[in-house]
Backbone as numpy.savetxt, mean C-alpha at the origin, in Angstrom:
# Nx Ny Nz CAx CAy CAz Cx Cy Cz
3.80 -24.39 -15.07 2.94 -23.22 -15.07 3.84 -21.98 -15.07
3.55 -21.03 -15.92 4.40 -19.84 -16.01 4.15 -18.90 -14.84
5.12 -18.01 -14.63 5.02 -17.05 -13.53 3.82 -16.14 -13.70
3.53 -15.70 -14.94 2.39 -14.82 -15.17 1.07 -15.50 -14.84
0.95 -16.79 -15.14 -0.27 -17.52 -14.82 -0.41 -17.65 -13.30
0.70 -17.91 -12.61 0.66 -18.01 -11.15 0.26 -16.68 -10.53
0.79 -15.58 -11.07 0.43 -14.25 -10.55 -1.06 -14.00 -10.76
-1.56 -14.34 -11.95 -2.97 -14.12 -12.26 -3.88 -14.94 -11.35
-3.47 -16.15 -11.01 -4.28 -17.02 -10.18 -4.18 -16.72 -8.69
-3.24 -15.89 -8.29 -3.04 -15.55 -6.88 -3.48 -14.10 -6.69
-4.55 -13.87 -5.94 -5.10 -12.51 -5.78 -4.11 -11.53 -5.20
-3.38 -11.94 -4.18 -2.41 -11.04 -3.55 -1.29 -10.69 -4.52
-0.81 -11.67 -5.27 0.24 -11.42 -6.25 -0.26 -10.50 -7.36
-1.53 -10.64 -7.73 -2.11 -9.79 -8.77 -2.13 -8.33 -8.33
-2.52 -8.09 -7.08 -2.53 -6.72 -6.56 -1.12 -6.14 -6.58
-0.15 -6.92 -6.12 1.23 -6.43 -6.12 1.73 -6.17 -7.54
1.37 -7.03 -8.49 1.80 -6.84 -9.87 1.18 -5.57 -10.47
-0.09 -5.32 -10.18 -0.74 -4.10 -10.68 -0.07 -2.87 -10.07
0.20 -2.92 -8.76 0.88 -1.79 -8.12 2.29 -1.59 -8.68
2.98 -2.68 -9.03 4.30 -2.57 -9.64 4.21 -1.87 -10.99
3.18 -2.19 -11.77 2.99 -1.52 -13.06 2.65 -0.05 -12.90
1.83 0.28 -11.90 1.51 1.68 -11.62 2.78 2.42 -11.21
3.59 1.80 -10.37 4.86 2.41 -9.96 5.79 2.63 -11.13
5.86 1.65 -12.02 6.70 1.78 -13.21 6.21 2.93 -14.09
4.90 3.04 -14.26 4.35 4.14 -15.06 4.66 5.49 -14.41
4.57 5.57 -13.09 4.90 6.82 -12.39 6.37 7.17 -12.56
7.24 6.16 -12.48 8.68 6.41 -12.64 9.00 6.90 -14.04
8.40 6.28 -15.04 8.66 6.69 -16.43 8.12 8.10 -16.67
6.91 8.39 -16.19 6.35 9.74 -16.40 7.13 10.78 -15.61
7.64 10.42 -14.44 8.43 11.35 -13.65 9.71 11.75 -14.35
10.30 10.82 -15.10 11.53 11.14 -15.83 11.28 12.21 -16.89
10.08 12.24 -17.45 9.77 13.24 -18.47 9.54 14.64 -17.89
9.20 14.74 -16.61 8.99 16.04 -15.97 10.30 16.72 -15.62
11.36 15.99 -15.58 12.65 16.55 -15.21 12.97 16.25 -13.76
14.01 15.47 -13.56 14.38 15.06 -12.22 15.09 16.20 -11.49
15.91 16.93 -12.21 16.61 18.08 -11.63 16.38 19.30 -12.51
16.38 20.47 -11.92 16.21 21.73 -12.65 17.49 22.55 -12.51
17.45 23.78 -13.00 18.63 24.65 -12.97 19.19 24.77 -11.56
20.49 24.79 -11.46 21.14 24.93 -10.17 21.21 23.63 -9.40
20.88 22.52 -10.04 20.95 21.23 -9.37 19.84 20.97 -8.37
18.80 21.82 -8.39 17.68 21.61 -7.46 16.81 20.46 -7.94
16.10 19.88 -6.99 15.20 18.77 -7.30 14.05 19.29 -8.15
13.76 18.58 -9.23 12.69 18.98 -10.13 11.39 18.26 -9.83
10.34 18.60 -10.58 9.02 18.02 -10.33 8.94 16.53 -10.63
9.88 15.99 -11.38 9.84 14.56 -11.69 10.60 13.69 -10.72
11.29 14.31 -9.76 12.11 13.53 -8.82 11.27 12.59 -7.97
10.24 13.14 -7.33 9.41 12.32 -6.43 8.70 11.18 -7.17
8.06 11.44 -8.33 7.44 10.31 -9.03 8.46 9.26 -9.48
9.65 9.71 -9.88 10.67 8.76 -10.32 11.13 7.87 -9.17
11.46 8.47 -8.04 11.95 7.69 -6.90 10.85 6.83 -6.30
9.70 7.44 -6.02 8.60 6.68 -5.40 8.08 5.60 -6.34
7.93 5.95 -7.61 7.46 4.96 -8.58 8.45 3.83 -8.78
9.73 4.18 -8.83 10.76 3.15 -8.98 10.79 2.21 -7.79
10.74 2.78 -6.58 10.73 1.93 -5.37 9.47 1.07 -5.32
8.33 1.66 -5.68 7.08 0.90 -5.69 7.16 -0.25 -6.69
7.68 0.03 -7.88 7.78 -1.00 -8.91 8.69 -2.14 -8.46
9.83 -1.81 -7.90 10.78 -2.85 -7.48 10.22 -3.66 -6.31
9.74 -2.96 -5.27 9.26 -3.67 -4.08 8.01 -4.49 -4.36
7.04 -3.91 -5.08 5.81 -4.66 -5.37 6.08 -5.80 -6.35
6.99 -5.59 -7.30 7.36 -6.68 -8.20 8.00 -7.83 -7.45
8.88 -7.49 -6.50 9.51 -8.51 -5.67 8.48 -9.25 -4.83
7.52 -8.50 -4.24 6.48 -9.14 -3.42 5.58 -10.04 -4.26
5.27 -9.61 -5.50 4.44 -10.44 -6.38 5.14 -11.76 -6.69
6.43 -11.68 -7.00 7.18 -12.90 -7.28 7.31 -13.77 -6.04
7.49 -13.14 -4.90 7.61 -13.89 -3.65 6.30 -14.62 -3.32
5.16 -13.99 -3.67 3.87 -14.64 -3.40 3.72 -15.94 -4.19
4.26 -15.98 -5.40 4.07 -17.18 -6.22 5.24 -18.15 -6.14
6.43 -17.68 -5.79 7.59 -18.56 -5.73 8.13 -18.77 -4.33
7.66 -17.97 -3.37 8.22 -18.03 -2.02 7.84 -19.31 -1.31
8.66 -19.64 -0.32 8.38 -20.82 0.50 7.52 -20.40 1.68
6.58 -21.23 2.04 5.75 -20.96 3.20 6.58 -21.18 4.46
6.26 -20.41 5.50 6.98 -20.58 6.75 6.56 -21.86 7.47
5.42 -22.43 7.08 4.96 -23.68 7.67 4.05 -24.38 6.66
3.95 -25.68 6.74 3.07 -26.39 5.81 1.62 -26.01 6.06
0.78 -26.00 5.02 -0.62 -25.65 5.21 -1.26 -26.54 6.26
-1.90 -25.90 7.23 -2.57 -26.63 8.29 -1.66 -27.04 9.42
-0.36 -26.83 9.28 0.57 -27.22 10.33 1.07 -26.00 11.07
1.66 -26.21 12.25 2.16 -25.07 13.01 3.43 -24.50 12.42
3.67 -23.23 12.68 4.91 -22.60 12.25 6.05 -23.20 13.06
7.26 -23.07 12.53 8.42 -23.63 13.20 8.60 -22.98 14.57
8.83 -23.79 15.58 9.03 -23.27 16.93 7.75 -23.09 17.72
6.59 -23.37 17.13 5.32 -23.21 17.82 4.89 -24.57 18.37
4.51 -24.58 19.61 4.06 -25.81 20.25 2.68 -26.19 19.73
2.44 -27.46 19.45 1.10 -27.87 19.02 0.10 -27.74 20.17
-1.16 -27.43 19.82 -2.22 -27.28 20.82 -2.79 -28.65 21.20
-3.28 -28.74 22.41 -4.01 -29.93 22.81 -5.37 -29.92 22.13
-5.93 -31.08 21.90 -7.22 -31.18 21.23 -8.29 -30.42 22.01
-8.21 -30.42 23.34 -9.20 -29.73 24.15 -9.14 -28.22 23.97
-7.97 -27.69 23.55 -7.80 -26.25 23.40 -8.31 -25.73 22.07
-8.64 -26.61 21.14 -9.01 -26.18 19.79 -10.52 -26.08 19.70
-10.99 -24.95 19.16 -12.41 -24.73 18.95 -12.88 -25.63 17.80
-14.02 -26.30 17.93 -14.50 -27.18 16.86 -14.70 -26.45 15.54
-15.04 -25.16 15.57 -15.21 -24.41 14.32 -13.88 -24.34 13.58
-12.79 -24.14 14.32 -11.48 -24.09 13.70 -11.12 -25.41 13.03
-11.49 -26.52 13.66 -11.19 -27.83 13.07 -11.93 -27.98 11.75
-13.19 -27.58 11.69 -13.95 -27.66 10.44 -13.34 -26.80 9.36
-12.92 -25.60 9.71 -12.36 -24.71 8.69 -11.04 -25.24 8.17
-10.25 -25.91 9.03 -9.00 -26.51 8.57 -9.29 -27.68 7.65
-10.28 -28.50 8.02 -10.62 -29.66 7.19 -11.12 -29.24 5.82
-11.83 -28.12 5.75 -12.35 -27.65 4.46 -11.31 -26.89 3.66
-10.15 -26.64 4.23 -9.11 -25.91 3.52 -9.37 -24.42 3.45
-10.24 -23.88 4.32 -10.56 -22.46 4.27 -9.90 -21.68 5.38
-9.09 -22.33 6.21 -8.44 -21.64 7.32 -7.25 -20.85 6.78
-7.40 -19.55 6.73 -6.33 -18.70 6.24 -5.42 -18.29 7.39
-4.22 -17.90 7.06 -3.32 -17.37 8.07 -3.92 -16.09 8.61
-3.93 -15.94 9.91 -4.48 -14.76 10.56 -3.32 -13.91 11.04
-3.35 -12.61 10.72 -2.27 -11.72 11.14 -2.50 -11.24 12.57
-1.61 -10.37 13.05 -1.70 -9.92 14.44 -2.94 -9.08 14.69
-3.55 -8.55 13.64 -4.78 -7.76 13.79 -6.03 -8.63 13.71
-5.85 -9.93 13.50 -7.00 -10.82 13.42 -7.62 -10.91 12.04
-6.91 -10.44 11.02 -7.44 -10.47 9.65 -6.94 -11.71 8.92
-7.83 -12.31 8.16 -7.45 -13.47 7.36 -6.80 -13.00 6.07
-6.26 -13.95 5.33 -5.61 -13.64 4.05 -6.61 -12.97 3.11
-7.84 -13.48 3.08 -8.87 -12.91 2.20 -9.16 -11.45 2.58
-9.25 -11.16 3.87 -9.50 -9.79 4.32 -8.33 -8.87 3.97
-7.11 -9.38 4.09 -5.94 -8.56 3.74 -5.93 -8.23 2.25
-6.26 -9.20 1.41 -6.31 -8.96 -0.03 -7.42 -7.97 -0.35
-8.57 -8.13 0.29 -9.69 -7.21 0.09 -9.28 -5.79 0.50
-8.55 -5.66 1.61 -8.08 -4.35 2.05 -7.09 -3.75 1.07
-6.24 -4.58 0.46 -5.32 -4.07 -0.56 -6.09 -3.46 -1.73
-7.15 -4.14 -2.16 -7.96 -3.61 -3.26 -8.66 -2.31 -2.84
-9.10 -2.23 -1.58 -9.73 -1.00 -1.10 -8.74 0.16 -1.15
-7.52 -0.08 -0.68 -6.50 0.98 -0.69 -6.17 1.38 -2.12
-6.08 0.41 -3.01 -5.82 0.71 -4.42 -6.93 1.58 -5.00
-8.18 1.23 -4.72 -9.31 2.03 -5.20 -9.34 3.43 -4.60
-9.07 3.52 -3.30 -9.03 4.84 -2.65 -7.93 5.72 -3.24
-6.78 5.11 -3.52 -5.67 5.87 -4.10 -6.05 6.38 -5.49
-6.68 5.53 -6.29 -7.13 5.98 -7.61 -8.18 7.08 -7.48
-9.01 7.01 -6.46 -10.01 8.06 -6.23 -9.39 9.35 -5.74
-8.27 9.27 -5.03 -7.62 10.47 -4.50 -6.88 11.25 -5.59
-6.48 10.57 -6.65 -5.73 11.25 -7.71 -6.54 12.38 -8.35
-7.79 12.15 -8.78 -8.56 13.29 -9.32 -8.89 14.33 -8.26
-8.96 13.92 -7.00 -9.24 14.85 -5.92 -8.12 15.88 -5.77
-6.89 15.51 -6.15 -5.75 16.43 -6.09 -6.02 17.66 -6.94
-6.68 17.48 -8.08 -6.97 18.61 -8.97 -7.93 19.61 -8.35
-8.73 19.16 -7.40 -9.73 20.03 -6.78 -9.22 20.65 -5.48
-8.75 19.81 -4.56 -8.38 20.32 -3.24 -6.88 20.44 -3.03
-6.08 19.96 -3.97 -4.63 20.01 -3.82 -4.07 18.72 -3.25
-2.76 18.54 -3.42 -2.12 17.29 -3.01 -2.18 17.09 -1.51
-1.84 18.11 -0.74 -1.76 17.94 0.71 -3.12 17.57 1.31
-4.18 18.25 0.89 -5.51 17.94 1.42 -5.97 16.55 0.97
-5.71 16.20 -0.30 -6.10 14.88 -0.80 -5.32 13.78 -0.09
-4.03 14.02 0.14 -3.21 13.03 0.85 -3.69 12.85 2.28
-3.96 13.96 2.95 -4.46 13.89 4.32 -5.79 13.15 4.41
-6.69 13.44 3.46 -7.99 12.75 3.43 -7.81 11.26 3.16
-6.89 10.91 2.26 -6.63 9.51 1.95 -6.12 8.76 3.19
-5.16 9.35 3.89 -4.63 8.71 5.10 -5.72 8.58 6.16
-6.55 9.61 6.30 -7.63 9.58 7.29 -8.63 8.47 6.98
-9.04 8.36 5.72 -10.03 7.34 5.33 -9.44 5.94 5.49
-8.19 5.75 5.09 -7.56 4.43 5.25 -7.47 4.08 6.73
-7.10 5.04 7.54 -6.94 4.79 8.98 -8.27 4.45 9.65
-9.34 5.17 9.27 -10.64 4.92 9.92 -11.37 3.72 9.33
-11.44 3.64 8.01 -12.27 2.63 7.36 -11.57 1.27 7.29
-10.32 1.26 6.87 -9.63 -0.01 6.67 -8.95 -0.50 7.95
-8.24 0.40 8.61 -7.54 0.01 9.84 -8.42 0.08 11.08
-9.62 0.67 10.95 -10.60 0.75 12.04 -10.06 1.42 13.30
-9.35 2.52 13.09 -8.82 3.31 14.20 -9.88 4.33 14.64
-9.85 4.78 15.88 -10.79 5.83 16.32 -10.58 7.12 15.52
-11.63 7.94 15.43 -11.58 9.16 14.62 -10.46 10.10 15.06
-10.33 10.33 16.36 -9.30 11.25 16.84 -7.91 10.74 16.50
-7.67 9.47 16.72 -6.36 8.88 16.40 -6.09 8.97 14.90
-7.11 8.72 14.08 -6.96 8.81 12.62 -6.65 10.24 12.20
-7.31 11.20 12.83 -7.05 12.61 12.50 -5.62 12.99 12.86
-5.13 12.52 13.98 -3.74 12.80 14.38 -2.76 12.15 13.41
-3.03 10.91 13.03 -2.17 10.21 12.07 -2.15 10.95 10.74
-3.33 11.35 10.24 -3.41 12.06 8.97 -2.71 13.41 9.03
-2.89 14.15 10.12 -2.23 15.45 10.27 -0.72 15.29 10.35
-0.25 14.29 11.08 1.19 14.06 11.19 1.79 13.66 9.85
1.12 12.77 9.12 1.62 12.33 7.82 1.64 13.49 6.83
0.57 14.29 6.82 0.51 15.44 5.91 1.57 16.47 6.28
1.74 16.72 7.57 2.78 17.65 8.01 4.17 17.18 7.64
4.41 15.89 7.74 5.71 15.34 7.37 5.96 15.50 5.87
4.96 15.20 5.06 5.09 15.36 3.61 5.34 16.82 3.26
4.58 17.72 3.88 4.76 19.15 3.62 6.16 19.61 4.05
6.60 19.18 5.22 7.91 19.59 5.71 9.05 19.08 4.85
9.00 17.80 4.49 10.10 17.21 3.72 10.08 17.69 2.27
8.94 17.56 1.60 8.91 17.84 0.18 8.60 19.30 -0.14
7.70 19.92 0.61 7.34 21.31 0.33 8.37 22.31 0.83
8.85 22.14 2.05 9.78 23.11 2.63 11.24 22.75 2.42
11.64 21.53 2.81 13.04 21.15 2.75 13.54 20.96 1.31
12.85 20.13 0.52 13.27 19.87 -0.85 12.73 20.90 -1.85
11.79 21.73 -1.40 11.18 22.77 -2.23 10.59 22.21 -3.52
9.94 21.05 -3.40 9.25 20.45 -4.55 7.85 21.05 -4.60
7.47 21.60 -5.75 6.13 22.18 -5.85 5.05 21.10 -5.75
4.21 21.21 -4.72 3.10 20.28 -4.54 1.83 20.93 -5.10
1.09 20.24 -5.96 -0.10 20.83 -6.59 -1.10 21.35 -5.56
-1.62 22.56 -5.84 -2.58 23.18 -4.92 -4.02 22.99 -5.32
-4.27 22.51 -6.53 -5.64 22.31 -6.99 -6.38 23.64 -7.12
-7.70 23.57 -7.20 -8.51 24.77 -7.33 -8.48 25.63 -6.07
-8.27 25.00 -4.92 -8.24 25.73 -3.66 -6.89 26.39 -3.39
-5.84 25.99 -4.12 -4.53 26.58 -3.94 -3.86 26.19 -2.64
-4.09 24.97 -2.15 -3.52 24.52 -0.89 -2.23 23.73 -1.09
-1.36 24.19 -1.97 -0.11 23.48 -2.23 1.07 24.42 -2.12
2.20 23.98 -2.62 3.42 24.79 -2.56 3.87 25.23 -3.94
3.08 24.96 -4.98 3.49 25.37 -6.32 3.17 26.83 -6.55
3.86 27.39 -7.50 3.55 28.77 -7.87 4.45 29.69 -7.23
């Protein structure tokens, strides 16, 4: 079976492959905007080139790892170094789900593999929705809203904590890229950016 067929048949690998292609497209388009401008300053294409390149490489590697990587433990068996449970300690529902082959690995947040893949698609859709929003409210406001929605809806954090996370992330982006690197961030119709 070819690698492309394995990626297509694996939902998580498919998401990573799509994100790798989006990153590659961002890197290529960033190169056309100009990575550096007069005086050796960072140009408008620097951020898309670096972020897109890193996204393409990391997501491509993760997609390949999903289809070619070795599992840390055999399906249905304990991970290495984990003590087996006594039969009395196991919930009968868990036994049925293992027998049916539907028992997914559960992460530290209690999410199954299916929920994690579903959340990846949600984040991908939200990101695509935030891109046109940049033209209206500007990059900083759209980025802050994206982080807030991901934090509240997908990560299920309290509203106040999500607002603090979004404000901190937006402030960090503004400080690093807007002030320190002096990269013009689109302001949209509201003019809430650093361009101009």
